[in-house]
mmCIF file of C-alpha atoms in Angstrom:
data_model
loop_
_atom_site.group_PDB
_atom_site.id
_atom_site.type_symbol
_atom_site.label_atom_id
_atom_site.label_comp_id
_atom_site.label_asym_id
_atom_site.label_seq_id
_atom_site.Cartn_x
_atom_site.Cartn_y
_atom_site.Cartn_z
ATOM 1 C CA UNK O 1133 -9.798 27.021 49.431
ATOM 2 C CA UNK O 1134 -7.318 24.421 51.116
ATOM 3 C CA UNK O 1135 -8.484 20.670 50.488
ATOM 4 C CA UNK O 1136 -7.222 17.136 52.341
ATOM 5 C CA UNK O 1137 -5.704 15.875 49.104
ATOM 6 C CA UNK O 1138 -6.523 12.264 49.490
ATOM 7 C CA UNK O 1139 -10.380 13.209 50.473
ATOM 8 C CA UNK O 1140 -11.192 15.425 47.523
ATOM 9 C CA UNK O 1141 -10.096 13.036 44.982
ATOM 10 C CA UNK O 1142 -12.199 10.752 46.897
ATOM 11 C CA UNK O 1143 -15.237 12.568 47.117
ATOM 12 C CA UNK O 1144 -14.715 13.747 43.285
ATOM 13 C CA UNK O 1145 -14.088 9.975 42.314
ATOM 14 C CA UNK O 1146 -17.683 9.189 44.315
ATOM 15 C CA UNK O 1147 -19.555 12.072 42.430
ATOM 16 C CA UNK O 1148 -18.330 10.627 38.773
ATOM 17 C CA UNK O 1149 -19.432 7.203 40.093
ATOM 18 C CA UNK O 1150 -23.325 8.719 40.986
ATOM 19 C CA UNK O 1151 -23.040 10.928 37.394
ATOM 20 C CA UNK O 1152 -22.414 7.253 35.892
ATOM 21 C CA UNK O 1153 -25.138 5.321 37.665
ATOM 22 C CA UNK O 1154 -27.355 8.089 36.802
ATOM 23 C CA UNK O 1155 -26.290 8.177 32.739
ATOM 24 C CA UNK O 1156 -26.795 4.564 32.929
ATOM 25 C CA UNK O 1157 -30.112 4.736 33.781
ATOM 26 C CA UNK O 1158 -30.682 6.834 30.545
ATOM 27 C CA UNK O 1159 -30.089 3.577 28.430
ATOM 28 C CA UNK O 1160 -33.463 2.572 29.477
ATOM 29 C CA UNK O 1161 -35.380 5.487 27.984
ATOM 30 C CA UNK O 1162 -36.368 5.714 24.297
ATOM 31 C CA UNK O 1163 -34.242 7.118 21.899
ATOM 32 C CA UNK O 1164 -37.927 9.498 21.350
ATOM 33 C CA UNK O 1165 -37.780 10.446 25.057
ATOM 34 C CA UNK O 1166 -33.574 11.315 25.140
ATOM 35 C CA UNK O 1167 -34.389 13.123 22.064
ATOM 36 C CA UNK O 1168 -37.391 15.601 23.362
ATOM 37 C CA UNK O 1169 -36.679 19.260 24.355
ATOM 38 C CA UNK O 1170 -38.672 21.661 26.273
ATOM 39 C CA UNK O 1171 -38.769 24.058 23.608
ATOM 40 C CA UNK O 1172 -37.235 24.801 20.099
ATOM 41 C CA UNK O 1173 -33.410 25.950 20.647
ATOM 42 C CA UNK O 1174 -33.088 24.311 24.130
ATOM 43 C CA UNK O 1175 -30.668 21.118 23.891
ATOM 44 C CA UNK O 1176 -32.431 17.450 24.730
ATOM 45 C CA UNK O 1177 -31.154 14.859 26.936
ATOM 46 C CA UNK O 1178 -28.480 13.460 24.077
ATOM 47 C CA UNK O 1179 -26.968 16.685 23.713
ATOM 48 C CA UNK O 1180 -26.152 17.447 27.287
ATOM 49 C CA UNK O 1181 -24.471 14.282 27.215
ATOM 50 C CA UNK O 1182 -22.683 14.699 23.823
ATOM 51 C CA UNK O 1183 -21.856 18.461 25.298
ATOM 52 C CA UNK O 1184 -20.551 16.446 28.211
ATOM 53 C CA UNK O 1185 -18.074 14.195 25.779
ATOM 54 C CA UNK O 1186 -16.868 17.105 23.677
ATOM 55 C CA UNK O 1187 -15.200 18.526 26.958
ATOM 56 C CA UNK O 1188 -14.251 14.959 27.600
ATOM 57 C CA UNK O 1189 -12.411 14.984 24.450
ATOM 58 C CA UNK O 1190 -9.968 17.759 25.183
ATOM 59 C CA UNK O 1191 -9.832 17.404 29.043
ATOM 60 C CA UNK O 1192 -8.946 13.979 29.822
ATOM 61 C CA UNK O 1193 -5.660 13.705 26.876
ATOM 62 C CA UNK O 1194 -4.818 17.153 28.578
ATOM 63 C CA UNK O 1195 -4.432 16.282 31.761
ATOM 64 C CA UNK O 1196 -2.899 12.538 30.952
ATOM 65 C CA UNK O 1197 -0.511 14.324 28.987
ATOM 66 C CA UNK O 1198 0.164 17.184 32.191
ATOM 67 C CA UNK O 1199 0.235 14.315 34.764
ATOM 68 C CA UNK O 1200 2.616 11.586 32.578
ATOM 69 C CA UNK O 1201 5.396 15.036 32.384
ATOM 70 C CA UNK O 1202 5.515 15.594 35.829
ATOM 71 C CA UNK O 1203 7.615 14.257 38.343
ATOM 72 C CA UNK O 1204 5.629 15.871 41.235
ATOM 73 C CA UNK O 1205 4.884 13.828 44.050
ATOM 74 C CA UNK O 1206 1.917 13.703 46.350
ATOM 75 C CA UNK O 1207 1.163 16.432 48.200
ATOM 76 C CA UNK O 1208 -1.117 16.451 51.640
ATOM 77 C CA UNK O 1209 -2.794 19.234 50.903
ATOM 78 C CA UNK O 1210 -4.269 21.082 47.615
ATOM 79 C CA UNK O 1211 -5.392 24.613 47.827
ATOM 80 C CA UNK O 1212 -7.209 25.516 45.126
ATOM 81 C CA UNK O 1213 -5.817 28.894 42.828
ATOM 82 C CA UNK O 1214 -8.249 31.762 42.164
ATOM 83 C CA UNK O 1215 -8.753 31.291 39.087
ATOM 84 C CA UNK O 1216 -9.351 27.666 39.314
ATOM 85 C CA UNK O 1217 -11.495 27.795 41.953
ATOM 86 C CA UNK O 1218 -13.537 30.667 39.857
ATOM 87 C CA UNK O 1219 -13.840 28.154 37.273
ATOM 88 C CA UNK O 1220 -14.869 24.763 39.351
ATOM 89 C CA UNK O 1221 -17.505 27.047 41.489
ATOM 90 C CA UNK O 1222 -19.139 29.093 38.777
ATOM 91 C CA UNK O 1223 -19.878 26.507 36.576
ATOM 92 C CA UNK O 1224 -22.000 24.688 39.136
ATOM 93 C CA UNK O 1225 -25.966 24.938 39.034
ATOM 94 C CA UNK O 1226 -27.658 27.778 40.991
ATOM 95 C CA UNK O 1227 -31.403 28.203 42.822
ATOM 96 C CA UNK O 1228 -31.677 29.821 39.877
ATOM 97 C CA UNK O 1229 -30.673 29.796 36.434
ATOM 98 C CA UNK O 1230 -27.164 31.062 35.491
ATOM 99 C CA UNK O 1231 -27.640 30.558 31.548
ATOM 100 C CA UNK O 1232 -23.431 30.516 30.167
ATOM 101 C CA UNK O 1233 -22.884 30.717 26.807
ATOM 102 C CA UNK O 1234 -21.332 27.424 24.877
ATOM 103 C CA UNK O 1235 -19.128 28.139 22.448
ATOM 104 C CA UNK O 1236 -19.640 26.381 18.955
ATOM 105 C CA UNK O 1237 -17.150 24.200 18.601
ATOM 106 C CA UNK O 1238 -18.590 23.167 21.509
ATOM 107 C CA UNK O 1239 -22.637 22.939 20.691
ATOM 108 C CA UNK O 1240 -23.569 19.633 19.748
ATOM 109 C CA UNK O 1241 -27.281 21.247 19.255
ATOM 110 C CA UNK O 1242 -29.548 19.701 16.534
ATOM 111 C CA UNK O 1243 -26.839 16.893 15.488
ATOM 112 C CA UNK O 1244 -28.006 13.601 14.556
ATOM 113 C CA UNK O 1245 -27.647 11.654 17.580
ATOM 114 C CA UNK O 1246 -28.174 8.202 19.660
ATOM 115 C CA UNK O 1247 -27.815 6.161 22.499
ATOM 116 C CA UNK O 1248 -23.873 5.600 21.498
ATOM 117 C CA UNK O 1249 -23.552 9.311 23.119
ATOM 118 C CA UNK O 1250 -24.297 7.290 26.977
ATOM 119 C CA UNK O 1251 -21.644 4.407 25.908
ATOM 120 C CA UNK O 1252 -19.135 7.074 24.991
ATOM 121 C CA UNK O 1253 -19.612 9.223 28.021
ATOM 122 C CA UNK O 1254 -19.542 6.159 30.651
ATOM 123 C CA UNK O 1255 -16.217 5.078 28.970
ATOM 124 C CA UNK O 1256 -15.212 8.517 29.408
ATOM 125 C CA UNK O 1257 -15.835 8.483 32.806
ATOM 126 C CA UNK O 1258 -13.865 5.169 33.812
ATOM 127 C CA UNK O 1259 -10.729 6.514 32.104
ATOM 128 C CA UNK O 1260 -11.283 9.847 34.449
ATOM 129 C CA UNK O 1261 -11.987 7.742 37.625
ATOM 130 C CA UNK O 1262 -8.569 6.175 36.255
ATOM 131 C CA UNK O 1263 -6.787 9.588 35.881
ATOM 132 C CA UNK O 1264 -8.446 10.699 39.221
ATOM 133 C CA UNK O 1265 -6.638 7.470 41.047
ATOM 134 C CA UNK O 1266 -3.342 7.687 39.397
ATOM 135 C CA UNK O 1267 -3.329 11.448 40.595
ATOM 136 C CA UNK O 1268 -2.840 10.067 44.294
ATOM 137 C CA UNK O 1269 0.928 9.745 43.977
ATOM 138 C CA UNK O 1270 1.496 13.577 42.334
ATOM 139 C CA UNK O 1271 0.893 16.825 43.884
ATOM 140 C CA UNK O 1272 -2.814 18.595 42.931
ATOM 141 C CA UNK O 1273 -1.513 22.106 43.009
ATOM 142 C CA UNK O 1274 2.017 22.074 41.194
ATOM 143 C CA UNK O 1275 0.602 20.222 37.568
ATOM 144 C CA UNK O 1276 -1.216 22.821 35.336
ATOM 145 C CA UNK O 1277 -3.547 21.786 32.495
ATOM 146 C CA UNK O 1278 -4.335 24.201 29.768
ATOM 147 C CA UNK O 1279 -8.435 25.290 29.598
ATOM 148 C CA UNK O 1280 -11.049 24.464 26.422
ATOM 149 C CA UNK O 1281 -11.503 28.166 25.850
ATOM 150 C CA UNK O 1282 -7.633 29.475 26.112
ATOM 151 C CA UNK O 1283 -4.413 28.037 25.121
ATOM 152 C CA UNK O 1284 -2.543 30.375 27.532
ATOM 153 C CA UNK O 1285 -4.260 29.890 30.863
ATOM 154 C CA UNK O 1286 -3.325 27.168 33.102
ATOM 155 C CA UNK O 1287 -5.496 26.150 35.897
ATOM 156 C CA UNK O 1288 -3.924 23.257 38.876
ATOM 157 C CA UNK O 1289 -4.852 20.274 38.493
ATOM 158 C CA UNK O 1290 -6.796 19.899 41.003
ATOM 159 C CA UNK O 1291 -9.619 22.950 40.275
ATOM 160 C CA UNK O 1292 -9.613 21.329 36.781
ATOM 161 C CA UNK O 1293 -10.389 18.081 37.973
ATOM 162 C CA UNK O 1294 -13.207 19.793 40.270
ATOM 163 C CA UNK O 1295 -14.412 22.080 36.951
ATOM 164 C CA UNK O 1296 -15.137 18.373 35.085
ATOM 165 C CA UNK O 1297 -17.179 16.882 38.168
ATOM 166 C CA UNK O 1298 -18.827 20.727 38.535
ATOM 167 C CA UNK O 1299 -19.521 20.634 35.002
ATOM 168 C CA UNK O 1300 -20.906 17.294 34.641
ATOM 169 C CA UNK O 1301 -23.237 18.102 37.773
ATOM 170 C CA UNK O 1302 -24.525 21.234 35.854
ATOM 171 C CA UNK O 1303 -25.928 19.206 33.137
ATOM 172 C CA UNK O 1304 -27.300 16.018 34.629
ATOM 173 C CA UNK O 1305 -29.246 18.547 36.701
ATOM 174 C CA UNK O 1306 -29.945 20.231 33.216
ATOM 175 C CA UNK O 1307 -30.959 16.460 32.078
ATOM 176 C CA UNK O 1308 -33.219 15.674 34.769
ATOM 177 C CA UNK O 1309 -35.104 19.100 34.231
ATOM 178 C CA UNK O 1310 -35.386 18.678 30.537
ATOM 179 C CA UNK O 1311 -36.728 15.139 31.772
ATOM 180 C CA UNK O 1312 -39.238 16.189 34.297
ATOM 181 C CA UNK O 1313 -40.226 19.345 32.065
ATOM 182 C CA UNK O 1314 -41.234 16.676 29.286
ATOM 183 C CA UNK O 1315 -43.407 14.437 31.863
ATOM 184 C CA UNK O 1316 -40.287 11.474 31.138
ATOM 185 C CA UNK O 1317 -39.433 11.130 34.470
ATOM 186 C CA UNK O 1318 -40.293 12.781 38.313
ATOM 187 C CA UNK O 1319 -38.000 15.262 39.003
ATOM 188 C CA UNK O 1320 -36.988 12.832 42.226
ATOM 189 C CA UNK O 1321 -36.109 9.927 40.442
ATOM 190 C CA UNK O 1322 -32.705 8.118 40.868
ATOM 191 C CA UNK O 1323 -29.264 9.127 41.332
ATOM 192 C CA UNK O 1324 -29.795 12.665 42.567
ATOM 193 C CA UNK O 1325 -26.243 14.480 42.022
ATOM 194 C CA UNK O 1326 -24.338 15.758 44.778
ATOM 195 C CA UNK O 1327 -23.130 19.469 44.839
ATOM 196 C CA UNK O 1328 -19.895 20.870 46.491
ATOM 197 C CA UNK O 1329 -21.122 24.601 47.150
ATOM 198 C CA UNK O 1330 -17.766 24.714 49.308
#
């Protein structure tokens, strides 16, 4: 998959500004209501999000870190590797459910949470809608960042910047499920997500 360099982080940089509006909107619900789940075992609104920030936590140092090493310099085009591409496309939401197993370290289920979990997520997202501008001037397909689940596989920067907007579309879709399934809110209410089935 060949992208228009300039574009994609442009269209990713759009999607992370909907998956904010919509996380913003959140604020307004009860802590009850963030905090219901459709049934036992299933993660609630707050844990989506804090699964969300976990990822957050490892991504966003990783690819500072990859992006402040490199003296790359813009490329025109980014084509996406397999495996990256694998990565970015599987983890999006299906017609039907593609259940993936979270690993623990990364299953915030049954924690004690609250609405701090929105603040933290949002303030995650400006710093990646910073990382995603600064990545303008260096070339999407010669930095490599490591992945959560394996030290030794590298993905291009690009994919993993498209697996972080995938993933976050996965689970705001998840939220507004778990939403609708618990008569919070219609399942068309605002700040529908956008999906790139390319």
């Amino acid at each position: 998959m060949k992208y228009k360099s300039l574009a994609l982080l442009e269209q990713l940089s759009a999607q992370t500004r909907e998956h904010m509006a919509f996380v913003e909107s959140l604020k307004t619900l009860s802590l009850d209501n963030l905090n219901k789940r459709p049934h036992n075992g299933s993660w609630n609104t707050l844990e989506c999000i804090a699964h969300l920030n976990l990822y957050g936590n490892f991504y966003l140092p990783e690819i500072s870190r990859r992006m402040a090493a490199s003296q790359s310099k813009t490329a025109s085009y980014f084509s996406s590797g397999l495996l990256g591409n694998y990565f970015a496309k599987s983890i999006l939401p299906k017609d039907r459910p593609n259940k993936m197993k979270t690993f623990q370290e990364m299953d915030p289920i049954y924690k004690q949470l609250d609405k701090n979990v929105l603040a933290v997520f949002l303030e995650q997202q400006e710093n990646f809608l910073q990382l995603l501008e600064q990545a303008k001037s260096k070339d999407l397909g010669k930095i490599r960042t490591n992945i959560s689940i394996n030290k030794w596989i590298k993905i291009r920067l690009g994919d993993t910047f498209r697996f972080l907007v995938n993933h976050n579309i996965r689970h705001i879709v998840q939220i507004k499920n778990i939403l609708s399934s618990c008569s919070v809110i219609d399942q068309t209410s605002p700040v529908l997500p956008t999906v790139d089935h390319s």
